[in-house]
Short mmCIF file of C-alpha atoms and ligand atoms in Angstrom, two decimals:
data_model
loop_
_atom_site.label_atom_id
_atom_site.label_comp_id
_atom_site.label_asym_id
_atom_site.label_seq_id
_atom_site.Cartn_x
_atom_site.Cartn_y
_atom_site.Cartn_z
CA MET Y 1 24.79 14.16 16.34
CA ILE Y 2 27.79 13.29 14.18
CA VAL Y 3 26.50 10.56 11.86
CA GLU Y 4 28.84 7.91 10.51
CA PRO Y 5 28.12 4.91 8.28
CA LYS Y 6 27.63 1.59 10.07
CA VAL Y 7 27.81 -1.10 7.41
CA ARG Y 8 26.87 -4.72 7.94
CA GLU Y 9 27.38 -6.77 4.77
CA PHE Y 10 24.77 -5.35 2.36
CA ILE Y 11 23.03 -2.92 4.66
CA CYS Y 12 23.99 0.34 6.32
CA THR Y 13 22.11 0.92 9.57
CA THR Y 14 22.61 4.69 9.64
CA ALA Y 15 21.71 7.42 7.16
CA HIS Y 16 22.95 11.00 6.89
CA PRO Y 17 20.15 13.61 6.62
CA GLU Y 18 22.25 16.18 4.78
CA GLY Y 19 23.80 13.58 2.49
CA CYS Y 20 20.35 12.27 1.56
CA ARG Y 21 19.22 15.83 0.86
CA GLU Y 22 22.29 16.32 -1.36
CA ASN Y 23 21.36 13.15 -3.30
CA VAL Y 24 17.87 14.49 -3.94
CA LYS Y 25 19.26 17.90 -4.96
CA ARG Y 26 21.67 16.31 -7.44
CA GLN Y 27 18.84 14.28 -9.00
CA ILE Y 28 16.67 17.38 -9.31
CA ALA Y 29 19.55 19.28 -10.94
CA TYR Y 30 20.03 16.44 -13.46
CA VAL Y 31 16.34 16.40 -14.38
CA LYS Y 32 16.23 20.18 -14.81
CA GLU Y 33 19.28 20.10 -17.04
CA LYS Y 34 17.59 17.53 -19.29
CA GLY Y 35 14.61 19.85 -19.87
CA GLN Y 36 10.85 19.53 -19.71
CA VAL Y 37 8.67 16.62 -20.83
CA CYS Y 38 5.06 17.00 -21.91
CA GLY Y 39 3.83 14.29 -19.54
CA PRO Y 40 1.51 13.65 -16.59
CA LYS Y 41 0.33 16.39 -14.27
CA LYS Y 42 -0.88 14.42 -11.23
CA VAL Y 43 1.12 11.37 -10.28
CA LEU Y 44 0.86 8.66 -7.61
CA VAL Y 45 4.18 6.91 -6.92
CA ILE Y 46 3.98 3.67 -4.92
CA GLY Y 47 7.45 3.04 -3.47
CA ALA Y 48 8.53 6.68 -3.83
CA SER Y 49 11.30 7.17 -1.29
CA THR Y 50 14.43 5.45 -2.68
CA GLY Y 51 15.88 3.92 -5.85
CA TYR Y 52 13.78 3.88 -9.01
CA GLY Y 53 10.62 5.17 -7.29
CA LEU Y 54 12.33 8.28 -5.91
CA ALA Y 55 13.90 8.96 -9.33
CA SER Y 56 10.41 8.59 -10.86
CA ARG Y 57 8.89 11.04 -8.40
CA ILE Y 58 11.67 13.56 -9.02
CA THR Y 59 11.33 13.23 -12.80
CA ALA Y 60 7.52 13.57 -12.72
CA ALA Y 61 7.77 16.66 -10.51
CA PHE Y 62 10.70 18.49 -12.03
CA ALA Y 63 10.45 17.45 -15.70
CA CYS Y 64 6.64 17.48 -15.99
CA GLN Y 65 5.75 19.95 -13.20
CA ALA Y 66 3.49 17.23 -11.80
CA ALA Y 67 1.82 17.19 -8.41
CA THR Y 68 2.98 14.00 -6.67
CA ILE Y 69 1.68 11.77 -3.90
CA GLY Y 70 4.34 9.32 -2.73
CA ILE Y 71 3.78 6.12 -0.77
CA MET Y 72 6.64 4.60 1.22
CA PHE Y 73 7.47 2.41 4.19
CA GLU Y 74 10.18 4.23 6.12
CA LYS Y 75 11.22 4.76 9.73
CA PRO Y 76 11.64 8.21 11.33
CA SER Y 77 14.44 8.82 13.81
CA ASN Y 78 13.69 8.12 17.46
CA GLY Y 79 16.30 10.67 18.54
CA LYS Y 80 18.98 8.01 19.09
CA ARG Y 81 18.97 6.16 15.78
CA THR Y 82 18.88 7.97 12.47
CA ALA Y 83 15.83 7.71 10.23
CA THR Y 84 16.00 5.45 7.16
CA PRO Y 85 17.38 7.12 3.99
CA GLY Y 86 13.93 7.11 2.36
CA TRP Y 87 12.62 9.22 5.22
CA TYR Y 88 15.30 11.88 4.75
CA ASN Y 89 14.97 11.72 0.93
CA THR Y 90 11.24 12.34 1.19
CA ALA Y 91 11.64 15.23 3.64
CA ALA Y 92 14.11 16.88 1.23
CA PHE Y 93 11.99 16.13 -1.84
CA GLU Y 94 8.83 17.67 -0.36
CA GLU Y 95 10.66 20.80 0.76
CA LEU Y 96 12.42 21.31 -2.58
CA ALA Y 97 9.23 20.62 -4.55
CA GLN Y 98 7.22 23.03 -2.45
CA GLU Y 99 9.89 25.72 -2.86
CA GLU Y 100 9.05 25.60 -6.56
CA GLY Y 101 5.30 25.64 -5.97
CA LEU Y 102 4.86 21.94 -6.73
CA TYR Y 103 2.29 19.98 -4.72
CA ALA Y 104 3.94 17.06 -2.87
CA LYS Y 105 2.44 14.92 -0.12
CA SER Y 106 3.45 11.52 1.21
CA ILE Y 107 1.90 8.57 3.01
CA ASN Y 108 4.13 6.44 5.21
CA GLY Y 109 2.56 3.02 5.62
CA ASP Y 110 2.07 -0.42 4.13
CA ALA Y 111 1.14 0.00 0.45
CA PHE Y 112 -0.20 -3.56 0.39
CA SER Y 113 -2.91 -2.71 2.94
CA ALA Y 114 -6.48 -1.59 2.22
CA GLU Y 115 -6.05 1.28 4.72
CA VAL Y 116 -3.17 2.89 2.82
CA LYS Y 117 -5.04 2.48 -0.48
CA GLN Y 118 -8.02 4.27 1.10
CA GLN Y 119 -5.77 7.04 2.48
CA ALA Y 120 -4.33 7.59 -0.98
CA ILE Y 121 -7.80 7.67 -2.54
CA ASP Y 122 -9.01 10.22 0.05
CA MET Y 123 -5.92 12.37 -0.53
CA ILE Y 124 -6.29 12.29 -4.31
CA ARG Y 125 -10.02 13.07 -4.08
CA ALA Y 126 -9.51 15.96 -1.67
CA ASP Y 127 -6.44 17.56 -3.27
CA LEU Y 128 -6.12 16.50 -6.90
CA GLY Y 129 -9.48 15.09 -8.01
CA GLN Y 130 -7.83 12.40 -10.14
CA VAL Y 131 -4.33 11.18 -11.01
CA ASP Y 132 -3.20 10.61 -14.59
CA MET Y 133 -0.20 8.42 -13.83
CA VAL Y 134 0.56 5.65 -11.32
CA ILE Y 135 4.13 4.40 -10.91
CA TYR Y 136 4.45 1.06 -9.13
CA SER Y 137 8.01 0.71 -7.74
CA LEU Y 138 7.71 -1.45 -4.66
CA ALA Y 139 10.52 -3.74 -3.52
CA ALA Y 140 9.41 -5.42 -0.33
CA PRO Y 141 10.43 -8.47 1.69
CA ARG Y 142 6.90 -9.42 2.77
CA ARG Y 143 3.21 -8.75 2.28
CA THR Y 144 0.19 -9.38 4.47
CA THR Y 145 -2.89 -10.10 2.38
CA ALA Y 146 -6.53 -9.29 3.27
CA ASP Y 147 -6.96 -12.78 4.85
CA ASN Y 148 -4.23 -11.79 7.36
CA LYS Y 149 -1.70 -14.21 5.91
CA THR Y 150 1.88 -12.93 5.66
CA TRP Y 151 3.88 -13.97 2.61
CA SER Y 152 7.66 -13.67 2.26
CA SER Y 153 9.73 -13.03 -0.81
CA THR Y 154 12.75 -15.33 -1.33
CA LEU Y 155 15.72 -15.07 -3.68
CA LYS Y 156 16.21 -18.68 -4.76
CA THR Y 157 16.31 -20.74 -7.93
CA THR Y 158 13.34 -22.68 -9.26
CA THR Y 159 15.36 -25.47 -10.86
CA GLY Y 160 18.40 -26.99 -9.14
CA ALA Y 161 21.05 -25.54 -6.86
CA PHE Y 162 23.10 -22.88 -8.68
CA THR Y 163 26.78 -22.33 -7.91
CA GLU Y 164 28.69 -19.31 -9.20
CA LYS Y 165 31.33 -16.76 -8.29
CA SER Y 166 30.15 -14.14 -5.86
CA LEU Y 167 31.54 -11.04 -4.18
CA ASP Y 168 31.83 -11.31 -0.42
CA LEU Y 169 30.80 -7.79 0.52
CA ARG Y 170 32.38 -8.07 3.97
CA ASN Y 171 35.94 -8.15 2.62
CA ASN Y 172 35.71 -7.69 -1.19
CA THR Y 173 36.94 -11.22 -1.90
CA ILE Y 174 35.68 -13.55 -4.61
CA VAL Y 175 34.06 -16.65 -3.19
CA THR Y 176 31.85 -19.38 -4.59
CA LYS Y 177 28.22 -19.19 -3.59
CA THR Y 178 25.48 -21.77 -3.96
CA VAL Y 179 21.87 -20.70 -4.15
CA GLU Y 180 19.41 -23.42 -3.23
CA PRO Y 181 16.13 -24.11 -5.03
CA ALA Y 182 12.92 -22.78 -3.50
CA ASN Y 183 10.08 -24.99 -2.34
CA GLU Y 184 6.49 -24.44 -3.55
CA GLU Y 185 5.59 -22.19 -0.64
CA GLU Y 186 8.65 -19.95 -1.13
CA LEU Y 187 7.88 -19.59 -4.83
CA GLU Y 188 4.22 -18.78 -4.14
CA GLY Y 189 5.25 -16.27 -1.46
CA THR Y 190 7.64 -14.45 -3.80
CA ILE Y 191 4.94 -14.16 -6.47
CA LYS Y 192 2.46 -12.86 -3.86
CA VAL Y 193 4.91 -10.19 -2.68
CA MET Y 194 6.67 -9.12 -5.89
CA GLY Y 195 4.15 -10.22 -8.56
CA GLY Y 196 1.34 -8.13 -9.95
CA GLU Y 197 -1.58 -8.93 -7.62
CA ASP Y 198 -1.16 -5.78 -5.54
CA TRP Y 199 -0.59 -3.60 -8.64
CA MET Y 200 -3.96 -4.86 -9.91
CA ASP Y 201 -5.55 -4.22 -6.49
CA TRP Y 202 -4.32 -0.62 -6.66
CA MET Y 203 -5.69 -0.11 -10.16
CA ASP Y 204 -9.06 -1.65 -9.19
CA ALA Y 205 -9.30 0.48 -6.04
CA LEU Y 206 -8.38 3.74 -7.81
CA THR Y 207 -10.76 3.03 -10.71
CA ASP Y 208 -13.66 2.02 -8.44
CA ALA Y 209 -13.17 5.22 -6.44
CA GLY Y 210 -13.21 7.30 -9.63
CA VAL Y 211 -9.84 8.89 -8.87
CA LEU Y 212 -8.02 7.61 -11.96
CA ALA Y 213 -8.27 9.79 -15.09
CA ASP Y 214 -9.46 8.24 -18.36
CA HIS Y 215 -6.43 7.14 -20.38
CA ALA Y 216 -4.19 7.23 -17.30
CA VAL Y 217 -0.78 5.60 -17.66
CA THR Y 218 0.61 3.10 -15.17
CA VAL Y 219 4.10 1.64 -15.19
CA ALA Y 220 5.75 -1.05 -13.06
CA TYR Y 221 9.45 -1.91 -13.04
CA SER Y 222 11.08 -5.21 -13.90
CA TYR Y 223 14.53 -6.67 -14.54
CA ILE Y 224 15.86 -9.40 -16.84
CA GLY Y 225 19.68 -9.25 -16.94
CA PRO Y 226 22.20 -11.50 -18.69
CA GLU Y 227 22.02 -15.29 -19.11
CA LEU Y 228 24.70 -15.59 -16.43
CA THR Y 229 22.23 -14.55 -13.73
CA TYR Y 230 19.13 -16.27 -15.23
CA PRO Y 231 19.16 -19.14 -12.68
CA ILE Y 232 19.11 -16.70 -9.75
CA TYR Y 233 17.08 -13.88 -11.30
CA THR Y 234 15.00 -14.34 -14.45
CA GLU Y 235 14.39 -18.07 -13.97
CA GLY Y 236 14.49 -17.83 -10.17
CA THR Y 237 11.70 -17.04 -7.73
CA ILE Y 238 11.97 -13.27 -8.32
CA GLY Y 239 11.82 -13.81 -12.09
CA GLN Y 240 8.59 -15.81 -11.69
CA ALA Y 241 7.16 -12.90 -9.71
CA LYS Y 242 8.26 -10.48 -12.46
CA LYS Y 243 6.61 -12.78 -15.05
CA HIS Y 244 3.38 -12.42 -13.07
CA LEU Y 245 3.89 -8.64 -12.90
CA THR Y 246 4.37 -8.52 -16.68
CA GLU Y 247 1.21 -10.56 -17.30
CA THR Y 248 -0.63 -8.21 -14.96
CA ALA Y 249 0.03 -5.28 -17.33
CA GLY Y 250 -2.09 -7.12 -19.92
CA ARG Y 251 -4.75 -7.98 -17.33
CA ILE Y 252 -5.01 -4.33 -16.21
CA HIS Y 253 -5.51 -3.26 -19.80
CA GLU Y 254 -8.17 -5.96 -20.40
CA LYS Y 255 -10.09 -5.09 -17.24
CA HIS Y 256 -9.73 -1.32 -17.53
CA PRO Y 257 -9.40 -0.66 -21.29
CA GLY Y 258 -8.85 3.08 -20.79
CA ILE Y 259 -5.67 2.53 -18.80
CA GLN Y 260 -2.34 2.12 -20.54
CA ALA Y 261 -0.31 -0.33 -18.41
CA TYR Y 262 3.40 -0.79 -19.11
CA ILE Y 263 6.33 -2.74 -17.79
CA SER Y 264 9.66 -0.97 -17.97
CA VAL Y 265 12.60 -3.36 -17.82
CA ASN Y 266 15.28 -1.32 -16.08
CA LYS Y 267 19.04 -1.54 -15.74
CA ALA Y 268 20.82 -3.30 -12.87
CA LEU Y 269 21.69 -0.73 -10.21
CA VAL Y 270 22.79 -0.74 -6.62
CA THR Y 271 19.73 -0.07 -4.46
CA GLN Y 272 18.74 -1.36 -1.05
CA ALA Y 273 16.69 -4.08 -2.76
CA SER Y 274 19.32 -5.28 -5.25
CA ALA Y 275 22.31 -5.30 -2.87
CA ALA Y 276 20.67 -8.23 -1.06
CA ILE Y 277 20.58 -10.57 -4.10
CA PRO Y 278 23.39 -13.19 -4.02
CA ILE Y 279 25.88 -13.38 -6.96
CA VAL Y 280 24.35 -10.28 -8.56
CA PRO Y 281 26.62 -7.64 -6.87
CA LEU Y 282 29.73 -9.04 -8.61
CA TYR Y 283 27.93 -8.79 -11.94
CA PHE Y 284 26.98 -5.19 -11.06
CA ALA Y 285 30.57 -4.25 -10.22
CA ILE Y 286 31.86 -5.65 -13.53
CA LEU Y 287 28.95 -4.12 -15.45
CA TYR Y 288 29.68 -0.69 -13.91
CA LYS Y 289 33.29 -0.86 -15.07
CA VAL Y 290 32.39 -1.87 -18.63
CA MET Y 291 29.55 0.63 -19.03
CA LYS Y 292 31.61 3.47 -17.55
CA GLU Y 293 34.46 2.65 -19.96
CA GLN Y 294 32.03 2.58 -22.89
CA GLY Y 295 30.33 5.79 -21.72
CA THR Y 296 26.86 4.26 -21.26
CA HIS Y 297 26.63 3.91 -17.48
CA GLU Y 298 23.46 5.34 -15.94
CA GLY Y 299 22.06 5.63 -12.42
CA CYS Y 300 18.38 5.58 -11.41
CA ILE Y 301 17.78 9.22 -12.35
CA GLU Y 302 19.43 8.88 -15.78
CA GLN Y 303 17.34 5.76 -16.46
CA ILE Y 304 14.03 7.30 -15.46
CA SER Y 305 14.73 10.62 -17.15
CA ARG Y 306 15.43 8.70 -20.39
CA LEU Y 307 12.28 6.60 -19.80
CA PHE Y 308 10.16 9.77 -19.67
CA HIS Y 309 11.91 11.65 -22.48
CA ASP Y 310 12.57 8.91 -25.05
CA LYS Y 311 10.04 6.17 -24.33
CA LEU Y 312 6.91 6.75 -22.22
CA PHE Y 313 6.08 10.23 -23.49
CA ALA Y 314 7.64 10.02 -26.95
CA ALA Y 315 5.36 10.31 -30.00
CA GLU Y 316 5.33 6.51 -30.17
CA ILE Y 317 6.19 4.22 -27.25
CA PRO Y 318 8.86 1.73 -28.36
CA THR Y 319 8.29 -1.75 -26.94
CA ASP Y 320 9.69 -5.25 -27.44
CA PRO Y 321 7.53 -8.07 -28.91
CA GLN Y 322 6.14 -8.73 -25.40
CA GLY Y 323 5.02 -5.10 -25.11
CA ARG Y 324 7.72 -4.14 -22.58
CA ILE Y 325 9.72 -0.91 -22.59
CA ARG Y 326 13.43 -1.83 -22.57
CA MET Y 327 15.49 0.54 -20.46
CA ASP Y 328 18.04 -2.29 -20.19
CA ASP Y 329 18.87 -1.80 -23.89
CA TRP Y 330 22.33 -0.37 -23.12
CA GLU Y 331 23.07 -2.94 -20.38
CA LEU Y 332 22.29 -5.85 -22.69
CA ALA Y 333 24.10 -4.44 -25.76
CA PRO Y 334 26.39 -7.18 -27.18
CA GLN Y 335 29.54 -5.05 -26.79
CA VAL Y 336 28.74 -4.55 -23.09
CA GLN Y 337 27.82 -8.16 -22.35
CA GLY Y 338 30.79 -9.53 -24.32
CA ALA Y 339 33.21 -7.46 -22.23
CA VAL Y 340 31.38 -8.34 -18.98
CA MET Y 341 31.63 -12.09 -19.70
CA ASP Y 342 35.35 -11.83 -20.50
CA CYS Y 343 35.94 -10.20 -17.10
CA TRP Y 344 33.62 -12.64 -15.33
CA LYS Y 345 35.65 -15.65 -16.51
CA GLU Y 346 38.90 -14.13 -15.26
CA VAL Y 347 37.88 -12.39 -12.06
CA ASN Y 348 39.36 -13.56 -8.74
CA THR Y 349 40.26 -11.98 -5.39
CA GLU Y 350 43.65 -10.79 -6.68
CA ASN Y 351 42.35 -9.00 -9.79
CA VAL Y 352 38.84 -7.95 -8.70
CA GLU Y 353 39.84 -4.33 -8.27
CA LYS Y 354 41.27 -4.23 -11.79
CA LEU Y 355 38.50 -6.15 -13.56
CA SER Y 356 35.53 -4.61 -11.80
CA ASP Y 357 34.45 -1.20 -10.56
CA ILE Y 358 34.25 -2.37 -6.98
CA GLU Y 359 35.01 1.19 -5.85
CA GLY Y 360 32.09 2.53 -7.91
CA TYR Y 361 29.84 -0.16 -6.47
CA TRP Y 362 30.74 0.87 -2.92
CA GLU Y 363 30.46 4.58 -3.71
CA ASP Y 364 26.90 4.04 -4.96
CA PHE Y 365 26.19 1.98 -1.85
CA TYR Y 366 27.41 4.73 0.51
CA HIS Y 367 25.64 7.43 -1.50
CA MET Y 368 22.31 5.62 -1.01
CA PHE Y 369 22.63 6.28 2.71
CA GLY Y 370 23.88 9.85 2.23
CA PHE Y 371 27.60 9.15 2.82
CA HIS Y 372 30.80 9.82 0.84
CA LEU Y 373 29.47 12.94 -0.89
CA ASP Y 374 32.24 15.45 -1.46
CA ASN Y 375 30.27 18.58 -0.57
CA VAL Y 376 28.79 17.35 2.74
CA ASP Y 377 30.70 18.11 5.94
CA TYR Y 378 30.48 14.87 7.91
CA SER Y 379 32.38 16.26 10.88
CA ARG Y 380 29.49 18.61 11.65
CA ASP Y 381 26.75 17.92 14.18
CA VAL Y 382 23.44 17.35 12.38
CA GLU Y 383 19.84 17.15 13.56
CA ILE Y 384 18.70 13.59 12.92
CA GLN Y 385 15.04 14.17 13.78
CA VAL Y 386 13.82 15.62 10.52
CA GLU Y 387 10.15 16.23 9.75
CA ILE Y 388 8.45 15.43 6.47
CA PRO Y 389 6.28 18.52 5.89
CA SER Y 390 3.11 16.65 4.82
CA LEU Y 391 3.35 14.15 7.70
CA VAL Y 392 3.58 16.72 10.50
P1 NAD H 401 14.28 0.28 -3.30
O1 NAD H 401 14.51 -0.65 -2.18
O2 NAD H 401 15.26 1.39 -3.51
O3 NAD H 401 12.82 0.98 -3.18
C1 NAD H 401 11.70 0.31 -2.68
C2 NAD H 401 10.60 1.31 -2.35
O4 NAD H 401 9.45 0.57 -1.89
C3 NAD H 401 10.94 2.28 -1.21
O5 NAD H 401 10.35 3.54 -1.49
C4 NAD H 401 10.25 1.67 0.02
O6 NAD H 401 9.90 2.60 1.03
C5 NAD H 401 9.00 1.11 -0.66
N1 NAD H 401 8.34 0.04 0.09
C6 NAD H 401 8.83 -1.18 0.41
N2 NAD H 401 7.88 -1.91 1.07
C7 NAD H 401 6.78 -1.12 1.14
C8 NAD H 401 5.47 -1.29 1.68
N3 NAD H 401 5.09 -2.42 2.26
N4 NAD H 401 4.61 -0.24 1.61
C9 NAD H 401 4.97 0.95 1.03
N5 NAD H 401 6.19 1.15 0.47
C10 NAD H 401 7.08 0.13 0.53
O7 NAD H 401 14.14 -0.63 -4.60
P2 NAD H 401 14.40 -0.43 -6.17
O8 NAD H 401 15.62 -1.18 -6.53
O9 NAD H 401 14.25 1.00 -6.57
O10 NAD H 401 13.19 -1.28 -6.75
C11 NAD H 401 11.98 -0.72 -7.22
C12 NAD H 401 11.47 -1.60 -8.35
O11 NAD H 401 12.40 -1.55 -9.44
C13 NAD H 401 11.32 -3.08 -7.96
O12 NAD H 401 10.17 -3.60 -8.56
C14 NAD H 401 12.56 -3.71 -8.56
O13 NAD H 401 12.41 -5.08 -8.83
C15 NAD H 401 12.69 -2.89 -9.84
N6 NAD H 401 14.03 -2.94 -10.47
C16 NAD H 401 15.17 -2.75 -9.75
C17 NAD H 401 16.41 -2.87 -10.39
C18 NAD H 401 17.70 -2.70 -9.63
O14 NAD H 401 18.74 -3.14 -10.12
N7 NAD H 401 17.69 -2.05 -8.50
C19 NAD H 401 16.47 -3.12 -11.76
C20 NAD H 401 15.29 -3.25 -12.47
C21 NAD H 401 14.07 -3.16 -11.82
#
């Protein structure tokens, strides 16, 4: 089949298998170029198929030579529709890891469920004995808890309505968008889905099963961002969930003193999860322009490679007063934020292409789905039914 992008606002409903493979190859090449890290050897990545989780899996495997088990929630192709990008990424990752003699297996299912936790435990026990690192990188719209109740995550404010400039992704125009406040149930739902409860459940289950090494490290990802987006992010429903996630790091450490639990506050990047947040994409596009001009722009792989090299596995782990690792240090640098705010005040439909890196934003968006890569021949027929070696 000849696969073309089909974009609807902030989602692309097709993915290109060879483009996704190229993305994974490029990330592996980057990690190899940066050199080895004396880090974990057996790693469980929860949310391993796209964005920060995929970059974490690639870094663990190719910088630390770690065996990896990846958990994801992706759709294979049915022969007519393409698979989701995370499916193709994982197929490519496993193949490329195995070519280098690295153990790599994946579980495709709901990470929130007891069944998937048990599958992971059985796989670790049978193949690896124990894991010494757990990366928690889930971004999910909903979660069904053990009592069979389904909770939804919402991107709303927790104070009043918030009105700001926003980028209309359908036609690249600047519009004004109002985000409404959440009700109690929406706030509770967001904390249930994106807070730390499930991270704790994972750590309890792995510890109880004896498949977590003494002094294992676990890290979960968070975001803070600039004051401009506080009402919609940090002080919004998602920020309350991230607050819960951050507190959970402390709770994990209290309950399981041997485990080192960290929050890494990462940089704003275009991923499937973040493209859906209102107002934020315009900030991203301006941020990209400023950071590229100042030479500090990073993608997921650059962020996670730096996390492993300079922070998590450095002689001493640098943290802020709340104990968090700050990978958003370059994003929040005063010279970056000052320039971003100057552009934000001025930006309108006429000057958006000049004041923001809207092209870079869209390139990253297309790349996520395996499109717009210069060395992939999109006019060629490709097989869309691709197998993931460990799931066959
Ligand atoms: P993403 O959408 O690229 O990745 C989400 C991953 O979770 C995928 O592997 C997906 O398959 C998996 N997943 C989703 N639901 C699942 C389920 N029920 N069971 C199993 N797997 C499931 O998202 P991302 O942007 O890489 O986000 C990962 C984490 O990083 C999130 O906690 C997010 O808040 C955080 N973060 C993101 C940004 C950003 O700008 N993108 C910045 C800082 C922190």
